[in-house]
Short mmCIF file of C-alpha atoms and ligand atoms in Angstrom, two decimals:
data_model
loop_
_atom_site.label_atom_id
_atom_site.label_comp_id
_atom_site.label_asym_id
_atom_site.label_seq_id
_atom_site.Cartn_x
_atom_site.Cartn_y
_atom_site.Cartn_z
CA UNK A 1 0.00 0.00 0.00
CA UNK A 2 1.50 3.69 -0.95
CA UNK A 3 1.18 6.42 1.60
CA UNK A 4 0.60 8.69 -1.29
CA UNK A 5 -2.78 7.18 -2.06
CA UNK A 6 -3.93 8.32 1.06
CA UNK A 7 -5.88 11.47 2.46
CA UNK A 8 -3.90 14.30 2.72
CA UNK A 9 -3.34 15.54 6.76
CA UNK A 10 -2.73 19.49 7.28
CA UNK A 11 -1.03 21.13 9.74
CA UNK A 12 -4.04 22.62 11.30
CA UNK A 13 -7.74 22.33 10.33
CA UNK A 14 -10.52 24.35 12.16
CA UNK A 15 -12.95 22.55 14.17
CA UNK A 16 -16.12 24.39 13.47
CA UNK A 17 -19.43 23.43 12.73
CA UNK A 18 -23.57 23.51 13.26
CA UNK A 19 -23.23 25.56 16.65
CA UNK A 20 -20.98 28.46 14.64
CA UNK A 21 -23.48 27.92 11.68
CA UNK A 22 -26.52 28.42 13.58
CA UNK A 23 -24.91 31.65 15.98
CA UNK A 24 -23.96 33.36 12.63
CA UNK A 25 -27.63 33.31 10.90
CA UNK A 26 -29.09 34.14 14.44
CA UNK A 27 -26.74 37.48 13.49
CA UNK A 28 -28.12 37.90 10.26
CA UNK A 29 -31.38 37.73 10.90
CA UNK A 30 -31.06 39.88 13.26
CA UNK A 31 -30.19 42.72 10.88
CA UNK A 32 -27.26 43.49 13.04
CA UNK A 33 -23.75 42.15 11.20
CA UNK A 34 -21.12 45.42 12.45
CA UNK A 35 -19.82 45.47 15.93
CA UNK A 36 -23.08 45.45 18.23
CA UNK A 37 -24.35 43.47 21.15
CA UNK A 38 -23.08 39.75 20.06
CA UNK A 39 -19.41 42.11 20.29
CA UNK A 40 -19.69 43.13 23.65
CA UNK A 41 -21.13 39.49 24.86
CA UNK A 42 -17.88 38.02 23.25
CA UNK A 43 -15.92 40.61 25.10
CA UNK A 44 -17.37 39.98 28.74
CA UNK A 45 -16.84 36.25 27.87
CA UNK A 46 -13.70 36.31 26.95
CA UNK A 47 -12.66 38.70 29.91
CA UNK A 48 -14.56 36.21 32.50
CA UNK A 49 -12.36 32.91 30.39
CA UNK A 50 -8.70 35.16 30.57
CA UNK A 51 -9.63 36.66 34.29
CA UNK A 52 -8.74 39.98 32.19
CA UNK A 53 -10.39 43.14 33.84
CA UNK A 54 -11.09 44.58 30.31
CA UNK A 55 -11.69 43.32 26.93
CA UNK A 56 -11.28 45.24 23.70
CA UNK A 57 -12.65 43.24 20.15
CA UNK A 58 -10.99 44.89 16.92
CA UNK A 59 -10.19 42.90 13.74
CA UNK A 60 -6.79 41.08 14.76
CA UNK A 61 -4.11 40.22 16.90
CA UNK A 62 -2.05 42.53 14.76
CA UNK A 63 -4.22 45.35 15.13
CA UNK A 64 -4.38 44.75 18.60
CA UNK A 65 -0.46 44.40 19.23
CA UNK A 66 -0.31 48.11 17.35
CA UNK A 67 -3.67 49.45 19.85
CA UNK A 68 -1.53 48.16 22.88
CA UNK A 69 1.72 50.29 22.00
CA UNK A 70 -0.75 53.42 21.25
CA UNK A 71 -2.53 52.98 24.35
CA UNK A 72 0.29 52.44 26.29
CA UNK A 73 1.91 55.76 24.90
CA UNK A 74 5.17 54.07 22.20
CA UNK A 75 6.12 56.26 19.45
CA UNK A 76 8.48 57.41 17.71
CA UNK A 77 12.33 57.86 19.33
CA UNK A 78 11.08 54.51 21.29
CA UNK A 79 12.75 51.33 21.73
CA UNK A 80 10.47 47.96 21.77
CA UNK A 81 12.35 44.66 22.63
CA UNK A 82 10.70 42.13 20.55
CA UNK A 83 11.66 38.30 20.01
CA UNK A 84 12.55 37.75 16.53
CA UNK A 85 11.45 34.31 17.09
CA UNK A 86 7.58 34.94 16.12
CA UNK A 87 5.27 35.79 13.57
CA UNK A 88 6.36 38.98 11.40
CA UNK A 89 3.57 41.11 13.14
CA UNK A 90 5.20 41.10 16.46
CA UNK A 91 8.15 42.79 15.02
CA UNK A 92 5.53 45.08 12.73
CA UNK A 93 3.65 46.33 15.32
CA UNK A 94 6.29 48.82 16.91
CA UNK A 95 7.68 50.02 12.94
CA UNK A 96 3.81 50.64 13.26
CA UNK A 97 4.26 54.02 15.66
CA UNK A 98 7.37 54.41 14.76
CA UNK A 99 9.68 52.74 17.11
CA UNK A 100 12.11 50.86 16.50
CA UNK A 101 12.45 47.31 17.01
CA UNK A 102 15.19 45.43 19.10
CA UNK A 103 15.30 41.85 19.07
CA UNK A 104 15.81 39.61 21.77
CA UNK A 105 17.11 35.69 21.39
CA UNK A 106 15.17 32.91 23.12
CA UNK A 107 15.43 30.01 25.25
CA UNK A 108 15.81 26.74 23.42
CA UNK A 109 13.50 24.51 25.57
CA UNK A 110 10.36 26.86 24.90
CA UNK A 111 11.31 28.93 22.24
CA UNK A 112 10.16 32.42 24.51
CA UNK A 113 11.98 35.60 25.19
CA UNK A 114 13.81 35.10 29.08
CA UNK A 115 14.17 37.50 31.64
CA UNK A 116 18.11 37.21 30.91
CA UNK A 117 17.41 37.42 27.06
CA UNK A 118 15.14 40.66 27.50
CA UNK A 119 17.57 41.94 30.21
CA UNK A 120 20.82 41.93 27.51
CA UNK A 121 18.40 43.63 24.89
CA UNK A 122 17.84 46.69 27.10
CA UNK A 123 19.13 49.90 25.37
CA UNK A 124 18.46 53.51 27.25
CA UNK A 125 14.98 54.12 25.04
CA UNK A 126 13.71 50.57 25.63
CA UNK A 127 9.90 51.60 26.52
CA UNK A 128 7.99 48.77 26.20
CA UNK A 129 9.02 44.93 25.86
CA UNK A 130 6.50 42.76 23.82
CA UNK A 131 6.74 38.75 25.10
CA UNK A 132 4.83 35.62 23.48
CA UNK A 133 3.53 32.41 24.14
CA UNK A 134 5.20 31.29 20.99
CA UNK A 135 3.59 28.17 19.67
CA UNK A 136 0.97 28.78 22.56
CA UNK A 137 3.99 27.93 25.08
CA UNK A 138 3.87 29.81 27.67
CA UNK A 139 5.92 32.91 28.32
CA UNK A 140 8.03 33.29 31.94
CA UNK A 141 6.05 36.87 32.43
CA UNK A 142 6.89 37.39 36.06
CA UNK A 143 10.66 36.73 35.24
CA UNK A 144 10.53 39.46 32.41
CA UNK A 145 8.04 42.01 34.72
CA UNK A 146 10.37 41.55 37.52
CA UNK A 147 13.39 43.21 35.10
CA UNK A 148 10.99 46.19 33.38
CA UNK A 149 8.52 47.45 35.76
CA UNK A 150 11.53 48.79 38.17
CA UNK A 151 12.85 50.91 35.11
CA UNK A 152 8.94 51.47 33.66
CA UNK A 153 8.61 49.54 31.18
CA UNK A 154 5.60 48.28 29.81
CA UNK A 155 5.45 44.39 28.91
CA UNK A 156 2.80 43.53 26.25
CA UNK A 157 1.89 39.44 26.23
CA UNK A 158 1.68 38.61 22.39
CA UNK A 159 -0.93 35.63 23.25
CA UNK A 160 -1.82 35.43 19.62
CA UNK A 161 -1.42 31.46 20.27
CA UNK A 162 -2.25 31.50 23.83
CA UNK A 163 -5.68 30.68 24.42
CA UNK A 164 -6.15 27.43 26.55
CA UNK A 165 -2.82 28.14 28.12
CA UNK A 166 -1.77 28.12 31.92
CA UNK A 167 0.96 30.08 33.78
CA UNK A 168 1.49 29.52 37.06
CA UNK A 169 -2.51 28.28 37.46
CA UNK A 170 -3.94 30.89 35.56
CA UNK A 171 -5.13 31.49 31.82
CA UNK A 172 -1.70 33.02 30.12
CA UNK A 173 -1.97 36.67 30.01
CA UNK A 174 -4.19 37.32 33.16
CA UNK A 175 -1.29 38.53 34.51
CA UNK A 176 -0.19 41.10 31.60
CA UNK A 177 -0.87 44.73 31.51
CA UNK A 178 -1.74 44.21 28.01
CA UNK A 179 -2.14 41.17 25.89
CA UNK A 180 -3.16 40.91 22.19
CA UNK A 181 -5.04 37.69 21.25
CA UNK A 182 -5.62 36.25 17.68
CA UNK A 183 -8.96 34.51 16.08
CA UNK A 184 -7.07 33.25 12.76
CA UNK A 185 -8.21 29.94 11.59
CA UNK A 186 -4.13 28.50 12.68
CA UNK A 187 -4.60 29.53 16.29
CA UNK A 188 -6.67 27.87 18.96
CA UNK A 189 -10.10 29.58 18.30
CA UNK A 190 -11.08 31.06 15.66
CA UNK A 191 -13.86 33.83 14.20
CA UNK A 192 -12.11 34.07 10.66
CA UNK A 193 -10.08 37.24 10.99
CA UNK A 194 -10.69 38.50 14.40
CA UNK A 195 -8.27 39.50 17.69
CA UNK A 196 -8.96 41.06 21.43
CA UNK A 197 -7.33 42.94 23.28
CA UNK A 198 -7.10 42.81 27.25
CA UNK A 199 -5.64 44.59 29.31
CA UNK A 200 -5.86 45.41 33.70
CA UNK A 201 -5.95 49.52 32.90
CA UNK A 202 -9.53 50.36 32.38
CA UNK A 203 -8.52 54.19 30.75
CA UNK A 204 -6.51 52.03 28.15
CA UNK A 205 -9.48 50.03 27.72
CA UNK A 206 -11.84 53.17 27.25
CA UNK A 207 -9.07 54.81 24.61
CA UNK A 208 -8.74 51.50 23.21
CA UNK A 209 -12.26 51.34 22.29
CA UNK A 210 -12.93 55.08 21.09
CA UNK A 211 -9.53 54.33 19.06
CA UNK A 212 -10.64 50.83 16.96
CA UNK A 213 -13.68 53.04 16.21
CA UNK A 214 -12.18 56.50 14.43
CA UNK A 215 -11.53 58.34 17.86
CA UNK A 216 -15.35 58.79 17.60
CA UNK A 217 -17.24 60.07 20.65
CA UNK A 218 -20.07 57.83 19.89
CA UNK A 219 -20.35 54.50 19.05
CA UNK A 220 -21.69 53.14 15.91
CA UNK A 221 -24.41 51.05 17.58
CA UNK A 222 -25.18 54.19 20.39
CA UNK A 223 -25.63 56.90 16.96
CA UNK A 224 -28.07 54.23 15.37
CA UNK A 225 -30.09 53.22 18.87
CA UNK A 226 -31.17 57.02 18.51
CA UNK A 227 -33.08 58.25 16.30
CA UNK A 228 -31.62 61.86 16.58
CA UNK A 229 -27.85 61.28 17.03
CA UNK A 230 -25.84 63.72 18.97
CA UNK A 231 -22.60 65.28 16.84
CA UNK A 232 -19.93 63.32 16.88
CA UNK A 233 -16.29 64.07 17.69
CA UNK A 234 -13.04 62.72 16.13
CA UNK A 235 -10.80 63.91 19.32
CA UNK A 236 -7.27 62.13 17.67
CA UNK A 237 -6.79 60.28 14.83
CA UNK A 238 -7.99 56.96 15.44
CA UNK A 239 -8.53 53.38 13.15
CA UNK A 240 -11.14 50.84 11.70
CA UNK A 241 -9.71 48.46 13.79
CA UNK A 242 -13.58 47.07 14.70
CA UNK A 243 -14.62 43.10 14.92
CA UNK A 244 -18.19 42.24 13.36
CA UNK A 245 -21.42 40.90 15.12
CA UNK A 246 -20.58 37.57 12.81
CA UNK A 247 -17.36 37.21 13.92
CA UNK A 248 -18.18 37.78 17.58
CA UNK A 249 -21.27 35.27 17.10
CA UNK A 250 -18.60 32.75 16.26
CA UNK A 251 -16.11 33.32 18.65
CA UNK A 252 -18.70 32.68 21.69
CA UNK A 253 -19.61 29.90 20.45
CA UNK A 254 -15.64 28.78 20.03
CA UNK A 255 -15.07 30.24 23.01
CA UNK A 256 -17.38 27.93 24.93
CA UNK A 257 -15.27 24.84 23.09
CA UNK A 258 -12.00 25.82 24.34
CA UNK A 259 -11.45 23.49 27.28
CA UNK A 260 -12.34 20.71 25.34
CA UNK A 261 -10.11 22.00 22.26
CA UNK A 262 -7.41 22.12 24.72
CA UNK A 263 -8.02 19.06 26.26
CA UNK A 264 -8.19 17.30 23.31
CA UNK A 265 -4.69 18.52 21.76
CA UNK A 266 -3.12 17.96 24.73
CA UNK A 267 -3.93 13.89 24.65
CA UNK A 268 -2.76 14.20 21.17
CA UNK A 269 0.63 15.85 21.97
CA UNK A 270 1.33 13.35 24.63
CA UNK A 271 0.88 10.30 22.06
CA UNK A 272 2.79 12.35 20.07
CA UNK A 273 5.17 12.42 22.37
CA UNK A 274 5.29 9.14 23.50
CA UNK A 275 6.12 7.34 20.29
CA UNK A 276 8.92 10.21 19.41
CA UNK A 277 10.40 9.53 22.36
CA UNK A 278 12.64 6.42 21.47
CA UNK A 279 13.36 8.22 18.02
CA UNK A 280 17.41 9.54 18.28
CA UNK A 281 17.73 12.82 17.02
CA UNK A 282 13.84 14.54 17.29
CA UNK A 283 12.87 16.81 20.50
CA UNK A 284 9.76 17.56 20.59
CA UNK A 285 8.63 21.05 22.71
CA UNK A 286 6.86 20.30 26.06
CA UNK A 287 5.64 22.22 28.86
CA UNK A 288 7.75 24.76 31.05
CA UNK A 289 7.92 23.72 34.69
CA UNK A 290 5.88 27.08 35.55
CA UNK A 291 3.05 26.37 33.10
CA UNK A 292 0.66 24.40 30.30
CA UNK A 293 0.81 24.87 26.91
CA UNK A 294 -2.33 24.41 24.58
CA UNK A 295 0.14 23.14 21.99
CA UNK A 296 -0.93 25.71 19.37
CA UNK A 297 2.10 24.39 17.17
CA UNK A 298 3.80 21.08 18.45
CA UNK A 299 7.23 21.48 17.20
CA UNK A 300 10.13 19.19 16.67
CA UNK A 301 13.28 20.02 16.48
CA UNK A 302 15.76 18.09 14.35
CA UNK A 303 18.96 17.22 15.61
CA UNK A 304 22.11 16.15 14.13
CA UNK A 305 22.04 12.29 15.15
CA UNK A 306 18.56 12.31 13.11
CA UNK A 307 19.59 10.83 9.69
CA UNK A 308 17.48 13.79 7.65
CA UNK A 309 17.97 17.45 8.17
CA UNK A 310 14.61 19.64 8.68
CA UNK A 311 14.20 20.32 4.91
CA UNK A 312 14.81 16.44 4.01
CA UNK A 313 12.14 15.61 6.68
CA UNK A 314 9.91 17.82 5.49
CA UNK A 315 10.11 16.29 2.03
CA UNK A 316 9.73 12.89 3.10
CA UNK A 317 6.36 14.01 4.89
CA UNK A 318 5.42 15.86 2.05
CA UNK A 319 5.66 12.54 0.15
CA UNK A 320 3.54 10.98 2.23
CA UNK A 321 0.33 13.54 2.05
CA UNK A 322 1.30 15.11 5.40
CA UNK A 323 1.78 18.95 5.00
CA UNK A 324 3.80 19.65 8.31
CA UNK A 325 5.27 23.56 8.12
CA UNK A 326 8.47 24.63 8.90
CA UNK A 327 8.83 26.04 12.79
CA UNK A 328 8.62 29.65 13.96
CA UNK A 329 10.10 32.33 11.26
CA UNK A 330 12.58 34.60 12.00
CA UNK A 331 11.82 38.25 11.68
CA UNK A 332 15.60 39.26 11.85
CA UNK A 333 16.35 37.37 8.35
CA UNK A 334 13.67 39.40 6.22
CA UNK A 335 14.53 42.48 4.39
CA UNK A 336 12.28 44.99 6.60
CA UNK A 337 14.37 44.28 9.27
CA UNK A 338 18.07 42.47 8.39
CA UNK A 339 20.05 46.17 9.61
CA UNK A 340 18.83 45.76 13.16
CA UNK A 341 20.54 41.94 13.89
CA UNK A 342 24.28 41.76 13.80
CA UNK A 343 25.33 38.66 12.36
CA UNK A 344 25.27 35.71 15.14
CA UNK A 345 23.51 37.65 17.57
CA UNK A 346 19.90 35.36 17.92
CA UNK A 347 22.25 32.12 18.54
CA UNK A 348 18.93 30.32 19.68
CA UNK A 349 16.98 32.07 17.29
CA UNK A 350 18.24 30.82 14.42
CA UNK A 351 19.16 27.00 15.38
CA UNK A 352 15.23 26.51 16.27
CA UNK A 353 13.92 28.51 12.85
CA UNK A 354 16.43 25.99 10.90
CA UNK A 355 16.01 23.42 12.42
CA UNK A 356 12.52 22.87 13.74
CA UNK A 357 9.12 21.80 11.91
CA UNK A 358 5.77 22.26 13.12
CA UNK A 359 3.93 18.92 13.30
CA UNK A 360 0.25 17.96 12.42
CA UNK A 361 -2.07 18.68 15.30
CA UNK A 362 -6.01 19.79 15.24
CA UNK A 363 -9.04 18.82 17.01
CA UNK A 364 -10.29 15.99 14.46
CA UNK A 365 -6.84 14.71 13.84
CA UNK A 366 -7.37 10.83 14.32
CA UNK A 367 -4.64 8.15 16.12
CA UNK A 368 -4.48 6.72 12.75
CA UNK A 369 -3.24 10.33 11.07
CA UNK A 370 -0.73 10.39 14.25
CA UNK A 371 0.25 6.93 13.54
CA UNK A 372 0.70 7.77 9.06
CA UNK A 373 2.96 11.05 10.91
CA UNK A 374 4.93 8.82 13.17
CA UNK A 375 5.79 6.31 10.75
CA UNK A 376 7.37 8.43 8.40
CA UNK A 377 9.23 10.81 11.30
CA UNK A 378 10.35 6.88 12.42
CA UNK A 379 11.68 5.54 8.98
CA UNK A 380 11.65 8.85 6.70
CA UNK A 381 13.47 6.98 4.03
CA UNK A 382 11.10 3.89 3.91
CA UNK A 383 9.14 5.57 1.12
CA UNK A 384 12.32 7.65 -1.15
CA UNK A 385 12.99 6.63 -3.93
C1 PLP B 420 -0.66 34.87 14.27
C2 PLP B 420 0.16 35.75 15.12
C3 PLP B 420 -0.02 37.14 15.10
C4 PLP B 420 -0.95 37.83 14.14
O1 PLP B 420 -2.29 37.49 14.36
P1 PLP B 420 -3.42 38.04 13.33
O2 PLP B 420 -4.68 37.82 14.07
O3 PLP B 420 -3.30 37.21 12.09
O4 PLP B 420 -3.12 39.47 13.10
C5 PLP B 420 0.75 37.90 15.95
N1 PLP B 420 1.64 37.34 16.79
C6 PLP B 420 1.85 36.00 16.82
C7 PLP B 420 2.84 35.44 17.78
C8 PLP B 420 1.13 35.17 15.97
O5 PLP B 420 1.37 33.86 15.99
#
């Protein structure tokens, strides 16, 4: 029997269905589809699930990483530390108001900016430090608050892959000042395009909001709900940075899903884990001693004893219908950005974006996908030609 006749397994595939289906016509037929009332009900939900004083909707985690350094008064003549070890936005998001990036390297068992790594990135403009639960690992944020709020610096938790995860008993970013969450279809939940931000300052919260919405004194929803609407004021210049009714529709009912979501990649990580163990040469990421991890992307990284490098591996998967990706990018190496990394600087950095992969994990996956993945990361030669 050849592999290649098989079904094809992705990376990551959505789990929605009839509950999402049925929330979004509800919206529709309600007449209502811009930000509204099913907006604000996502918000207090997903404030109660992150024990986050405040919740903000807008349209992305991006939008919400550049909302956070606004809010939180970054601009230009600023530094931001920033891993380089994450998704290009992270590294966007301060070029946004016109600081300047700094990166920081990472620690090699999770893949997350350290106190130590954040502490050597320091320059005399550092303002603001944005961490992340990279791969939904999550992020030592005590460790890196205990080195910037003495000097006043704000920490921003880039949980774009954090939702379901723990630190230190609590959901990851409960203990942020601000954290920026994303609802793309390859994170945990999803509402399409969608993100949230949350934060424990209830004026950022308030500026947060008038900001996503044009800097305009009244709401969208308040101008229709009357049927003479005051005069509105544009006090600063502000964004469209707003989440629909649909989208919010969606994410409560996602929302409600994510312990079992969680729970279910978990059991799936661990047989994961337990048939890579015996394999010389893989290491695949687990959970920090201080935390859980929701396993947003379970990566392996590829040693030297392994008798493939990353890129063969990913070939001989690819030959086998399995579309694993390659691990976490690394925002120092692209063009935006190559003038602000001397050369060997992100040690860490750049050993984990060569050499790890990012392995086939979703809510539906079945143990008979896991077994097709183990298989090949077992023999990865069985199949070549
Ligand atoms: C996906 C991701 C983002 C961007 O999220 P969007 O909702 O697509 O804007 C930002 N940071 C990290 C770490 C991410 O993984």
């Amino acid at each position: 029997m050849s592999l290649v006749q098989e079904s094809r397994i992705n990376v990551m595939t959505p789990w929605l269905g009839a509950d999402e289906v049925a929330a979004v016509t509800a919206v529709i037929e309600s007449g209502w589809v811009a930000q509204g009332p099913k907006v604000a009900e996502f918000e207090r939900a997903f404030a109660r699930a992150m024990q986050a004083q405040e919740a903000v909707a807008v349209s992305n985690c991006t939008t919400a990483l550049h909302l956070a350094l606004v809010v939180a008064g970054i601009g230009a003549g600023d530094d931001v530390v920033v891993p380089s070890f994450s998704f290009i936005a992270t590294t966007n998001a301060p070029t946004y108001v016109g600081a300047r990036p700094v990166f920081a390297d990472v620690d090699a068992a999770t893949g997350n900016v350290t106190a130590a790594t954040v502490e050597a990135a320091l320059t005399p403009a550092t303002r603001a430090v944005i961490v992340v639960d990279q791969g939904g690992i999550p992020v030592d944020l005590d460790a890196v608050r205990a080195v910037c709020d003495p000097r006043d610096i704000v920490v921003i938790e880039d949980a774009a892959c954090g939702a379901g995860s723990t630190y230190k008993g609590r959901p990851v970013g409960a203990g942020a000042e601000l954290a920026a969450w994303s609802f793309h279809p390859r994170k945990i939940l999803t509402t399409g395009e969608g993100g949230m931000l949350t934060t424990s300052n209830p004026a950022w919260a308030a500026r947060a909001r008038m900001l996503r919405e044009h800097a305009m004194s009244v709401s969208a929803a308040d101008r229709h709900a009357s049927l003479v609407s005051p005069p509105e004021e544009y006090a600063e210049v502000g964004f469209n940075f707003r989440m629909t009714d649909l989208q919010a529709a969606v994410g409560l009912v996602q929302l409600s899903k994510l312990p079992e979501v969680v729970g279910r990649r978990r059991v799936n990580a661990a047989r994961y884990r337990g048939a890579i163990a015996g394999i010389r040469g893989l290491r695949l990421v687990d959970d920090p001693a201080y935390g859980t991890a929701n396993f947003q992307s379970l990566w392996v990284e590829v040693g030297d004893e392994y008798p493939l490098d990353r890129e063969a591996l990913l070939v001989a998967l690819a030959d086998a219908g399995i579309s694993a990706r390659r691990g976490i990018m690394a925002a120092h190496r692209q063009p935006p950005y190559r003038h602000l990394a001397a050369a060997g600087s992100l040690p860490v950095t750049e050993r984990l974006t060569d050499r790890t992969l990012i392995l086939p994990l979703f809510h539906t996956l079945t143990a008979a996908d896991q077994d097709r993945v183990v298989a090949v990361l077992r023999d990865p030669r069985r199949d070549a030609a």
